[in-house]
Amino acid sequence: MKKNLLLLTFTMLLFTSLSQAQLIKVWDFGAVQLDGATYDNQLNDTNMNSVINLNSGTVAQGVANSDNQIASPGLDFGAIKYVTDGTNDRLRTTNTALTRRDDNGGANFADLGLAGRIYVNSSGKRTRYMSITTTEANQEVTIIMRGENVDGSGNFGHHIDSADGTTFTFFTPLIDSDIKELHITLPSAGEYQYYDDIGKPSWYRIYFGNVTLDGIDADDVIGNRLSADDFASQVSTNVKAVKSRVYISNVKSSTEVRVFSITGALVKSFKTSEDTSFNLKQGLYIATVKTLEGQKSVKVLTR
């Protein structure tokens, strides 16, 4: 009897452990609690309040106040950290249980189930970034974010680099301030740094997994979204530069091509349904290819 009881207890513990391992970790910067049957909520009112680091004291609960400014070095949420060398960034949220906050949450977020964001209150700051650390190779990550622009160009330069600068560089030039759903795979274990070197970024939520957020239009999805049955297929269209000529190949459907300078300025834009090529002046560019399969960005160096 005792042996059977021990075996049953072990089986239940193993099942619980396996179930927890399959949960998707999520960091929501408004402390929204997602369904515990699917998600492992990393942030709540208590642990967020315990680490919110302000530039000037504690502000009364539910009051927007200029003292609600995130101080250097930022906010440490474990695998996710917000790092800043500034004194004027904000935790903007409508969650009144977060006692140290700026209640300017920004437009168009409540209907998406979002309650807050970390907001960089200065444009083009490489030294203010979201740090993402994974212990696994090929970690799938979904990031709910947006950009705000101050120079009038309407451009943003969102980057994700490996902290050591050697293994991974992702760049996507955003052209509006809509909330975006970014899907990306981090290729190796280690720290990655997400920043905007043109505009002002905001981060609402980060998942360790490929997650679809209802309410975000397909036009505002970057990368491969989770479909009803499986992950969307990878973008098969290729982009390659040979001297001053850029070749778009393996085009299988209507394809939108945009070419940006490294500063985020739009250089060329067109649609094609077949393989094509074109010339570019010498320089470094980012070519974004959008097809029915999804979207990807590729660095292009012409000589």
Short mmCIF file of C-alpha atoms in Angstrom, two decimals:
data_model
loop_
_atom_site.label_atom_id
_atom_site.label_comp_id
_atom_site.label_asym_id
_atom_site.label_seq_id
_atom_site.Cartn_x
_atom_site.Cartn_y
_atom_site.Cartn_z
CA MET A 1 0.00 0.00 0.00
CA LYS A 2 2.78 2.41 0.98
CA LYS A 3 4.67 1.56 -2.21
CA ASN A 4 1.58 2.24 -4.35
CA LEU A 5 1.02 5.55 -2.57
CA LEU A 6 4.61 6.63 -3.19
CA LEU A 7 4.30 5.65 -6.85
CA LEU A 8 1.07 7.63 -7.18
CA THR A 9 2.66 10.67 -5.50
CA PHE A 10 5.69 10.46 -7.80
CA THR A 11 3.45 10.18 -10.87
CA MET A 12 1.45 13.24 -9.83
CA LEU A 13 4.62 15.28 -9.18
CA LEU A 14 6.04 14.24 -12.56
CA PHE A 15 2.80 15.18 -14.31
CA THR A 16 2.75 18.55 -12.53
CA SER A 17 6.38 19.19 -13.44
CA LEU A 18 5.81 18.33 -17.09
CA SER A 19 2.69 20.49 -17.21
CA GLN A 20 4.56 23.47 -15.75
CA ALA A 21 7.42 22.98 -18.21
CA GLN A 22 4.98 23.35 -21.06
CA LEU A 23 3.58 26.67 -19.88
CA ILE A 24 4.53 29.76 -21.85
CA LYS A 25 6.42 32.30 -19.76
CA VAL A 26 5.03 35.81 -20.10
CA TRP A 27 6.09 39.19 -18.76
CA ASP A 28 3.23 41.71 -18.90
CA PHE A 29 4.25 45.24 -17.91
CA GLY A 30 0.76 46.13 -16.72
CA ALA A 31 0.79 43.01 -14.49
CA VAL A 32 -2.14 41.47 -16.42
CA GLN A 33 -2.58 37.85 -15.33
CA LEU A 34 -3.13 35.48 -18.26
CA ASP A 35 -4.77 32.06 -18.07
CA GLY A 36 -2.64 29.93 -15.74
CA ALA A 37 -3.50 26.79 -17.67
CA THR A 38 -1.47 28.09 -20.61
CA TYR A 39 0.82 30.79 -19.24
CA ASP A 40 3.40 31.11 -16.49
CA ASN A 41 2.88 34.74 -15.40
CA GLN A 42 6.26 36.15 -14.38
CA LEU A 43 4.95 39.54 -13.21
CA ASN A 44 2.21 40.53 -10.78
CA ASP A 45 1.33 43.60 -8.73
CA THR A 46 3.52 42.58 -5.80
CA ASN A 47 6.75 41.70 -7.56
CA MET A 48 6.48 44.64 -9.94
CA ASN A 49 5.99 47.09 -7.06
CA SER A 50 9.01 45.56 -5.30
CA VAL A 51 11.42 46.31 -8.15
CA ILE A 52 10.09 49.51 -9.69
CA ASN A 53 12.98 51.91 -9.35
CA LEU A 54 11.98 55.56 -9.42
CA ASN A 55 14.03 58.68 -9.94
CA SER A 56 12.28 60.51 -7.13
CA GLY A 57 10.40 58.76 -4.36
CA THR A 58 7.09 56.91 -4.27
CA VAL A 59 3.96 58.46 -5.76
CA ALA A 60 0.48 57.89 -4.34
CA GLN A 61 -1.40 54.96 -5.84
CA GLY A 62 -3.36 55.84 -8.99
CA VAL A 63 -1.83 59.29 -9.45
CA ALA A 64 0.02 60.30 -12.60
CA ASN A 65 3.03 62.30 -11.53
CA SER A 66 6.24 63.57 -13.10
CA ASP A 67 8.16 61.87 -10.26
CA ASN A 68 7.14 58.54 -11.75
CA GLN A 69 10.33 58.23 -13.77
CA ILE A 70 12.33 55.01 -14.01
CA ALA A 71 15.81 55.59 -12.63
CA SER A 72 19.10 54.08 -13.75
CA PRO A 73 19.97 51.23 -13.94
CA GLY A 74 16.35 50.26 -14.64
CA LEU A 75 14.02 47.36 -13.78
CA ASP A 76 15.13 43.77 -13.15
CA PHE A 77 12.47 41.14 -13.83
CA GLY A 78 14.82 38.16 -14.05
CA ALA A 79 15.27 36.93 -17.62
CA ILE A 80 13.72 40.20 -18.77
CA LYS A 81 15.28 43.50 -17.68
CA TYR A 82 14.79 47.09 -18.71
CA VAL A 83 18.19 48.79 -18.72
CA THR A 84 18.51 52.59 -18.84
CA ASP A 85 21.10 55.27 -18.28
CA GLY A 86 18.34 57.91 -18.18
CA THR A 87 16.15 59.41 -15.48
CA ASN A 88 12.94 60.15 -17.37
CA ASP A 89 11.61 56.85 -18.77
CA ARG A 90 8.21 55.67 -17.57
CA LEU A 91 6.15 52.70 -16.52
CA ARG A 92 2.86 53.79 -18.08
CA THR A 93 -0.12 51.76 -16.94
CA THR A 94 -3.79 51.97 -16.01
CA ASN A 95 -3.32 49.32 -13.30
CA THR A 96 -3.95 51.25 -10.09
CA ALA A 97 -2.46 48.43 -8.00
CA LEU A 98 0.95 49.42 -9.34
CA THR A 99 1.75 52.18 -6.90
CA ARG A 100 4.68 53.72 -8.73
CA ARG A 101 3.39 54.58 -12.16
CA ASP A 102 2.51 57.06 -14.84
CA ASP A 103 -1.11 56.38 -15.83
CA ASN A 104 -0.63 57.56 -19.43
CA GLY A 105 -0.88 54.11 -20.95
CA GLY A 106 -1.00 55.32 -24.54
CA ALA A 107 -3.59 54.81 -27.24
CA ASN A 108 -5.15 51.58 -28.52
CA PHE A 109 -4.08 49.09 -25.90
CA ALA A 110 -7.07 48.33 -23.61
CA ASP A 111 -9.00 46.52 -26.34
CA LEU A 112 -6.00 44.20 -26.81
CA GLY A 113 -6.08 43.10 -23.20
CA LEU A 114 -3.03 45.20 -22.36
CA ALA A 115 -2.75 47.47 -19.32
CA GLY A 116 0.69 49.03 -19.45
CA ARG A 117 4.07 49.51 -21.07
CA ILE A 118 7.67 50.46 -20.44
CA TYR A 119 8.20 53.68 -22.36
CA VAL A 120 11.53 55.18 -23.44
CA ASN A 121 11.17 58.95 -23.16
CA SER A 122 13.99 59.84 -25.53
CA SER A 123 14.60 59.01 -29.18
CA GLY A 124 17.42 56.96 -30.66
CA LYS A 125 18.90 55.77 -27.36
CA ARG A 126 21.08 52.67 -27.77
CA THR A 127 21.80 52.79 -24.04
CA ARG A 128 18.14 52.27 -23.11
CA TYR A 129 17.09 48.77 -24.04
CA MET A 130 15.13 45.67 -23.16
CA SER A 131 17.46 42.86 -22.11
CA ILE A 132 16.22 39.35 -22.96
CA THR A 133 18.19 36.38 -21.62
CA THR A 134 17.46 32.81 -22.65
CA THR A 135 19.09 29.61 -21.43
CA GLU A 136 17.98 27.72 -24.53
CA ALA A 137 19.02 27.80 -28.17
CA ASN A 138 16.35 28.64 -30.76
CA GLN A 139 14.13 30.29 -28.16
CA GLU A 140 10.93 31.55 -29.79
CA VAL A 141 9.91 34.97 -28.50
CA THR A 142 6.81 37.09 -29.11
CA ILE A 143 7.03 40.80 -28.25
CA ILE A 144 4.12 43.25 -28.15
CA MET A 145 5.60 46.69 -28.81
CA ARG A 146 5.29 49.98 -30.66
CA GLY A 147 7.36 53.00 -31.62
CA GLU A 148 6.87 56.73 -31.31
CA ASN A 149 8.60 59.17 -33.61
CA VAL A 150 9.82 62.68 -32.87
CA ASP A 151 11.66 63.76 -36.02
CA GLY A 152 8.60 63.80 -38.31
CA SER A 153 9.91 61.10 -40.67
CA GLY A 154 7.53 58.42 -39.42
CA ASN A 155 10.43 55.97 -39.24
CA PHE A 156 11.68 53.77 -36.41
CA GLY A 157 14.70 51.50 -36.23
CA HIS A 158 13.99 48.50 -34.02
CA HIS A 159 17.02 46.27 -33.40
CA ILE A 160 17.66 43.08 -31.47
CA ASP A 161 21.36 42.25 -31.08
CA SER A 162 23.17 39.59 -29.10
CA ALA A 163 24.84 41.33 -26.16
CA ASP A 164 28.29 40.23 -27.31
CA GLY A 165 27.57 41.52 -30.81
CA THR A 166 28.75 38.36 -32.54
CA THR A 167 25.89 35.92 -33.05
CA PHE A 168 22.72 37.70 -34.03
CA THR A 169 21.43 40.99 -35.41
CA PHE A 170 17.77 41.66 -36.24
CA PHE A 171 16.50 44.93 -37.65
CA THR A 172 13.01 45.96 -38.68
CA PRO A 173 12.18 49.49 -39.86
CA LEU A 174 8.73 50.41 -38.56
CA ILE A 175 6.82 53.11 -40.42
CA ASP A 176 3.88 53.80 -38.08
CA SER A 177 3.13 53.86 -34.36
CA ASP A 178 0.57 51.03 -34.30
CA ILE A 179 1.07 48.34 -31.67
CA LYS A 180 3.03 45.50 -33.29
CA GLU A 181 3.32 41.78 -32.66
CA LEU A 182 6.90 40.68 -33.27
CA HIS A 183 7.80 37.00 -33.65
CA ILE A 184 11.46 36.07 -33.58
CA THR A 185 13.72 33.11 -32.77
CA LEU A 186 16.85 33.77 -30.71
CA PRO A 187 19.44 31.36 -32.14
CA SER A 188 21.58 30.62 -29.08
CA ALA A 189 21.52 30.86 -25.30
CA GLY A 190 22.59 34.22 -23.88
CA GLU A 191 21.54 37.84 -23.58
CA TYR A 192 19.94 39.90 -26.37
CA GLN A 193 19.33 43.64 -26.37
CA TYR A 194 16.27 45.21 -28.00
CA TYR A 195 16.44 48.94 -28.72
CA ASP A 196 15.37 51.65 -31.17
CA ASP A 197 18.11 53.85 -32.61
CA ILE A 198 15.70 56.32 -34.27
CA GLY A 199 12.45 56.75 -32.34
CA LYS A 200 11.00 56.04 -28.90
CA PRO A 201 10.15 52.37 -28.26
CA SER A 202 7.55 50.95 -25.87
CA TRP A 203 7.20 47.34 -24.71
CA TYR A 204 3.87 45.97 -23.46
CA ARG A 205 4.44 42.24 -23.15
CA ILE A 206 7.08 39.58 -23.85
CA TYR A 207 6.38 35.86 -24.24
CA PHE A 208 8.87 32.99 -24.37
CA GLY A 209 6.88 31.27 -27.11
CA ASN A 210 5.14 31.88 -30.43
CA VAL A 211 1.86 33.52 -29.41
CA THR A 212 -0.95 35.18 -31.35
CA LEU A 213 -2.62 38.18 -29.72
CA ASP A 214 -6.22 38.64 -30.82
CA GLY A 215 -7.02 42.10 -32.13
CA ILE A 216 -3.71 42.89 -33.84
CA ASP A 217 -4.15 43.14 -37.61
CA ALA A 218 -2.02 41.01 -39.91
CA ASP A 219 -0.41 44.21 -41.25
CA ASP A 220 0.97 44.83 -37.74
CA VAL A 221 2.48 41.36 -37.34
CA ILE A 222 6.22 40.98 -37.93
CA GLY A 223 7.56 37.47 -38.41
CA ASN A 224 5.76 34.15 -38.30
CA ARG A 225 2.52 34.10 -36.36
CA LEU A 226 1.09 30.94 -34.83
CA SER A 227 -1.70 29.61 -37.04
CA ALA A 228 -4.71 27.62 -35.90
CA ASP A 229 -2.87 24.34 -36.50
CA ASP A 230 0.85 25.04 -36.59
CA PHE A 231 3.47 27.71 -37.04
CA ALA A 232 3.30 29.70 -40.25
CA SER A 233 5.83 28.62 -42.84
CA GLN A 234 9.11 30.47 -43.20
CA VAL A 235 9.44 33.15 -45.87
CA SER A 236 11.12 31.38 -48.80
CA THR A 237 11.88 34.46 -50.93
CA ASN A 238 15.61 35.18 -51.05
CA VAL A 239 17.43 38.52 -51.16
CA LYS A 240 21.06 38.71 -52.24
CA ALA A 241 23.42 41.47 -53.39
CA VAL A 242 26.12 40.94 -56.01
CA LYS A 243 28.21 44.10 -56.33
CA SER A 244 25.66 46.88 -57.01
CA ARG A 245 22.84 44.54 -58.08
CA VAL A 246 20.21 43.20 -55.65
CA TYR A 247 18.45 39.98 -56.62
CA ILE A 248 15.00 38.94 -55.35
CA SER A 249 14.57 35.24 -56.06
CA ASN A 250 12.31 32.27 -55.31
CA VAL A 251 9.26 34.52 -55.49
CA LYS A 252 6.18 32.29 -55.14
CA SER A 253 3.38 34.82 -54.67
CA SER A 254 2.68 38.54 -54.60
CA THR A 255 5.64 40.01 -52.72
CA GLU A 256 6.13 43.48 -51.29
CA VAL A 257 9.74 44.65 -51.17
CA ARG A 258 10.92 47.66 -49.22
CA VAL A 259 14.51 48.83 -48.99
CA PHE A 260 15.65 51.10 -46.18
CA SER A 261 18.89 52.87 -45.48
CA ILE A 262 20.60 51.93 -42.24
CA THR A 263 19.12 55.10 -40.71
CA GLY A 264 15.58 53.90 -41.50
CA ALA A 265 14.86 56.09 -44.57
CA LEU A 266 12.79 54.36 -47.27
CA VAL A 267 14.94 54.04 -50.41
CA LYS A 268 12.86 51.80 -52.66
CA SER A 269 9.43 50.16 -52.53
CA PHE A 270 7.64 47.90 -55.02
CA LYS A 271 5.56 44.75 -55.46
CA THR A 272 6.41 41.78 -57.65
CA SER A 273 5.04 38.32 -58.43
CA GLU A 274 8.21 37.04 -60.05
CA ASP A 275 11.97 37.00 -59.55
CA THR A 276 13.50 40.41 -60.19
CA SER A 277 16.59 42.51 -59.58
CA PHE A 278 17.61 46.16 -59.31
CA ASN A 279 20.62 48.39 -58.70
CA LEU A 280 21.50 50.27 -55.53
CA LYS A 281 24.24 52.72 -54.79
CA GLN A 282 27.12 51.47 -52.69
CA GLY A 283 26.13 51.11 -49.06
CA LEU A 284 24.46 49.05 -46.34
CA TYR A 285 20.68 48.60 -46.55
CA ILE A 286 17.87 46.63 -44.96
CA ALA A 287 15.54 44.87 -47.40
CA THR A 288 12.16 43.85 -45.98
CA VAL A 289 10.24 41.17 -47.89
CA LYS A 290 6.56 40.60 -47.13
CA THR A 291 4.70 37.64 -48.67
CA LEU A 292 1.74 35.43 -47.86
CA GLU A 293 4.21 33.35 -45.82
CA GLY A 294 5.12 36.23 -43.53
CA GLN A 295 7.78 38.90 -43.39
CA LYS A 296 11.55 38.98 -42.97
CA SER A 297 14.31 41.60 -43.03
CA VAL A 298 17.73 41.03 -44.58
CA LYS A 299 20.89 43.13 -44.50
CA VAL A 300 22.11 44.00 -47.99
CA LEU A 301 25.63 45.30 -48.70
CA THR A 302 26.24 46.73 -52.19
CA ARG A 303 29.65 47.63 -53.55
#
